[in-house]
Amino acid sequence: MIPTVVDSAIAAAVLSTAYKSVDELKSSFLDLMTSKGNVTALSAAASTLDVDRVEKLLEVGCSRTVSGGPKHWNPVHLAIPTHTDDSSFRQVEAERWQNFRKVVALLLDSASEDELAELMLSTKSEHTPLMVAADRGADVETLLFMIEKLGPLASHCLSSRDSELNTLLHILVTKTRVAE
C-alpha cells in the first residue's frame, strides 16, 4: 500500500512543482518530518518496532539517516525499547529487544559506510545508539549485536563521550551498580 500512496502523491507533486526528477521529489517527500514529534515515517515505524513497515519504507527509498527532534535522534535511537523493571514484563521485553535487533539489521545491513557512521556514531546527538541501548538495559546479546554491526567503526563508537565525558563503559558500570 505504501508504494501506491507514495506514487500518487509524487505524481500530483510532479504536476504542480518544478522538481528536477521524480527521484528527487520522491526522496524529499518520503523524508518529510511530522510537525508533531519531528520524525520521519521511517523513524516512526522504527520506534514502534514495526519490522514489516521499516522494510517497506526502506524499499521505497526512505533515508535511514535523517535525524530529528530535540535530541537529534535517528531511526536506530528511536527503535531502542524503553526499559521496565517489572518482572512480569520480562518475556515481553525479551521480544522487544529481539524485534529491535531485526529493525537494526534492516537499517544497517544495506547501509553504506557513510550511512553506518552517521547512524551509529551520531555526531549530531549527544549519545550514540549503543549508549542509549546500554542505558535502557539492553541485554548482552543486543549490545554485542550492535557492536558487531559497527565493524571497523566499533573503536570510534566505543570511545565516544557525552557532555559529561561518559563513554559506553561508564554507562554500563553505572547500570551494573544500580542493578546490584
Short mmCIF file of C-alpha atoms in Angstrom, two decimals:
data_model
loop_
_atom_site.label_atom_id
_atom_site.label_comp_id
_atom_site.label_asym_id
_atom_site.label_seq_id
_atom_site.Cartn_x
_atom_site.Cartn_y
_atom_site.Cartn_z
CA MET A 1 0.00 0.00 0.00
CA ILE A 2 2.82 2.43 0.74
CA PRO A 3 4.13 2.50 -2.85
CA THR A 4 0.65 3.31 -4.17
CA VAL A 5 0.20 6.23 -1.78
CA VAL A 6 3.74 7.46 -2.40
CA ASP A 7 3.45 7.15 -6.18
CA SER A 8 0.11 9.01 -6.19
CA ALA A 9 1.49 11.82 -4.06
CA ILE A 10 4.57 12.06 -6.26
CA ALA A 11 2.51 12.18 -9.43
CA ALA A 12 0.42 15.02 -8.01
CA ALA A 13 3.51 16.90 -6.86
CA VAL A 14 5.27 16.48 -10.22
CA LEU A 15 2.32 18.13 -11.93
CA SER A 16 2.38 21.09 -9.56
CA THR A 17 6.09 21.70 -8.92
CA ALA A 18 9.37 22.04 -10.75
CA TYR A 19 11.44 19.18 -9.32
CA LYS A 20 14.40 18.09 -11.44
CA SER A 21 13.43 14.44 -11.26
CA VAL A 22 10.88 12.08 -9.83
CA ASP A 23 13.64 10.57 -7.66
CA GLU A 24 14.46 13.99 -6.17
CA LEU A 25 10.80 14.59 -5.40
CA LYS A 26 10.32 11.08 -4.06
CA SER A 27 13.23 11.38 -1.63
CA SER A 28 12.11 14.79 -0.36
CA PHE A 29 8.52 13.55 0.08
CA LEU A 30 9.47 10.31 1.86
CA ASP A 31 11.71 12.04 4.36
CA LEU A 32 9.33 14.81 5.43
CA MET A 33 9.13 15.14 9.19
CA THR A 34 5.88 15.36 11.05
CA SER A 35 5.11 18.63 12.77
CA LYS A 36 4.42 16.69 15.94
CA GLY A 37 7.46 14.84 17.25
CA ASN A 38 9.66 15.90 14.34
CA VAL A 39 10.15 12.35 12.99
CA THR A 40 10.01 10.77 9.54
CA ALA A 41 7.77 7.86 8.62
CA LEU A 42 10.78 5.54 8.88
CA SER A 43 11.66 6.81 12.35
CA ALA A 44 8.05 6.39 13.47
CA ALA A 45 7.96 2.80 12.16
CA ALA A 46 11.30 2.06 13.83
CA SER A 47 10.08 3.50 17.14
CA THR A 48 7.17 1.05 17.18
CA LEU A 49 9.48 -1.83 16.14
CA ASP A 50 7.28 -2.48 13.10
CA VAL A 51 9.69 -4.70 11.14
CA ASP A 52 7.45 -5.03 8.07
CA ARG A 53 6.81 -1.30 7.78
CA VAL A 54 10.51 -0.45 8.23
CA GLU A 55 11.37 -2.90 5.47
CA LYS A 56 8.75 -1.44 3.10
CA LEU A 57 9.78 2.15 3.78
CA LEU A 58 13.42 1.31 3.07
CA GLU A 59 12.35 -0.46 -0.15
CA VAL A 60 10.58 2.67 -1.42
CA GLY A 61 13.58 4.85 -0.68
CA CYS A 62 13.26 6.45 2.76
CA SER A 63 16.54 7.80 4.05
CA ARG A 64 17.78 5.83 7.03
CA THR A 65 19.97 8.69 8.30
CA VAL A 66 17.50 11.56 8.85
CA SER A 67 17.60 12.66 12.48
CA GLY A 68 15.22 14.94 14.29
CA GLY A 69 13.61 16.02 17.50
CA PRO A 70 15.28 17.84 20.35
CA LYS A 71 17.90 15.10 20.80
CA HIS A 72 18.63 14.73 17.05
CA TRP A 73 17.89 11.02 17.21
CA ASN A 74 17.84 8.82 14.11
CA PRO A 75 15.76 5.66 13.49
CA VAL A 76 18.23 3.45 15.38
CA HIS A 77 17.94 5.63 18.51
CA LEU A 78 14.16 5.68 18.25
CA ALA A 79 13.89 1.91 17.88
CA ILE A 80 15.53 1.30 21.27
CA PRO A 81 12.92 -0.11 23.67
CA THR A 82 12.24 1.62 26.96
CA HIS A 83 13.39 -0.46 29.92
CA THR A 84 10.99 -1.70 32.58
CA ASP A 85 11.93 -3.25 35.92
CA ASP A 86 8.60 -5.06 36.23
CA SER A 87 9.42 -8.80 36.26
CA SER A 88 6.02 -9.68 34.77
CA PHE A 89 7.17 -7.99 31.54
CA ARG A 90 10.44 -9.95 31.14
CA GLN A 91 9.15 -12.08 28.24
CA VAL A 92 7.61 -9.05 26.51
CA GLU A 93 10.86 -7.13 27.00
CA ALA A 94 12.91 -10.01 25.53
CA GLU A 95 10.65 -9.99 22.46
CA ARG A 96 11.03 -6.21 22.12
CA TRP A 97 14.83 -6.49 22.13
CA GLN A 98 14.56 -9.27 19.53
CA ASN A 99 12.41 -7.00 17.31
CA PHE A 100 14.86 -4.16 17.92
CA ARG A 101 17.69 -6.35 16.55
CA LYS A 102 15.56 -7.11 13.46
CA VAL A 103 14.88 -3.40 12.85
CA VAL A 104 18.55 -2.50 13.35
CA ALA A 105 19.60 -5.26 10.95
CA LEU A 106 17.27 -3.79 8.30
CA LEU A 107 18.65 -0.29 8.88
CA LEU A 108 22.32 -1.26 8.93
CA ASP A 109 22.79 -4.31 6.70
CA SER A 110 22.48 -2.44 3.41
CA ALA A 111 23.80 0.89 4.70
CA SER A 112 26.86 2.43 3.09
CA GLU A 113 29.89 3.06 5.27
CA ASP A 114 28.94 6.76 5.49
CA GLU A 115 25.35 5.91 6.47
CA LEU A 116 26.60 3.42 9.06
CA ALA A 117 28.87 6.08 10.56
CA GLU A 118 26.03 8.63 10.63
CA LEU A 119 23.60 6.18 12.23
CA MET A 120 25.88 4.65 14.84
CA LEU A 121 28.31 7.49 15.67
CA SER A 122 25.50 10.08 15.67
CA THR A 123 27.63 13.21 15.71
CA LYS A 124 24.51 15.43 15.93
CA SER A 125 23.32 13.65 19.07
CA GLU A 126 24.96 13.61 22.49
CA HIS A 127 24.61 9.83 22.82
CA THR A 128 25.23 7.05 20.32
CA PRO A 129 22.51 4.42 19.92
CA LEU A 130 24.81 1.97 21.71
CA MET A 131 24.99 4.30 24.74
CA VAL A 132 21.20 4.70 24.78
CA ALA A 133 20.66 0.94 24.49
CA ALA A 134 23.04 0.32 27.41
CA ASP A 135 21.29 3.00 29.46
CA ARG A 136 17.91 1.40 28.75
CA GLY A 137 19.04 -2.01 29.93
CA ALA A 138 19.78 -3.83 26.68
CA ASP A 139 20.83 -7.43 27.18
CA VAL A 140 24.38 -8.56 26.39
CA GLU A 141 23.21 -10.24 23.18
CA THR A 142 21.82 -6.94 21.88
CA LEU A 143 24.91 -4.92 22.83
CA LEU A 144 27.22 -7.44 21.15
CA PHE A 145 24.94 -7.48 18.09
CA MET A 146 25.21 -3.69 17.81
CA ILE A 147 28.99 -3.72 18.24
CA GLU A 148 29.33 -6.40 15.53
CA LYS A 149 27.22 -4.28 13.16
CA LEU A 150 29.70 -1.42 13.63
CA GLY A 151 32.55 -3.34 12.02
CA PRO A 152 35.55 -1.02 11.59
CA LEU A 153 33.71 1.83 13.33
CA ALA A 154 33.48 -0.06 16.64
CA SER A 155 36.52 1.60 18.25
CA HIS A 156 35.17 5.08 17.41
CA CYS A 157 31.75 4.26 18.84
CA LEU A 158 33.15 2.64 21.98
CA SER A 159 35.29 5.70 22.70
CA SER A 160 32.51 8.28 22.06
CA ARG A 161 31.86 10.57 25.02
CA ASP A 162 28.83 12.56 26.07
CA SER A 163 28.86 16.10 27.53
CA GLU A 164 29.80 14.69 30.94
CA LEU A 165 32.68 12.73 29.32
CA ASN A 166 30.96 9.37 29.90
CA THR A 167 31.70 6.54 27.49
CA LEU A 168 29.71 3.36 26.94
CA LEU A 169 31.79 1.70 29.66
CA HIS A 170 30.83 4.40 32.19
CA ILE A 171 27.15 3.87 31.39
CA LEU A 172 27.44 0.08 31.71
CA VAL A 173 29.27 0.31 35.05
CA THR A 174 26.69 2.76 36.40
CA LYS A 175 23.82 0.49 35.29
CA THR A 176 25.51 -2.55 36.87
CA ARG A 177 25.90 -0.74 40.20
CA VAL A 178 22.25 0.32 40.17
CA ALA A 179 21.14 -3.25 39.44
CA GLU A 180 23.15 -4.68 42.37
#
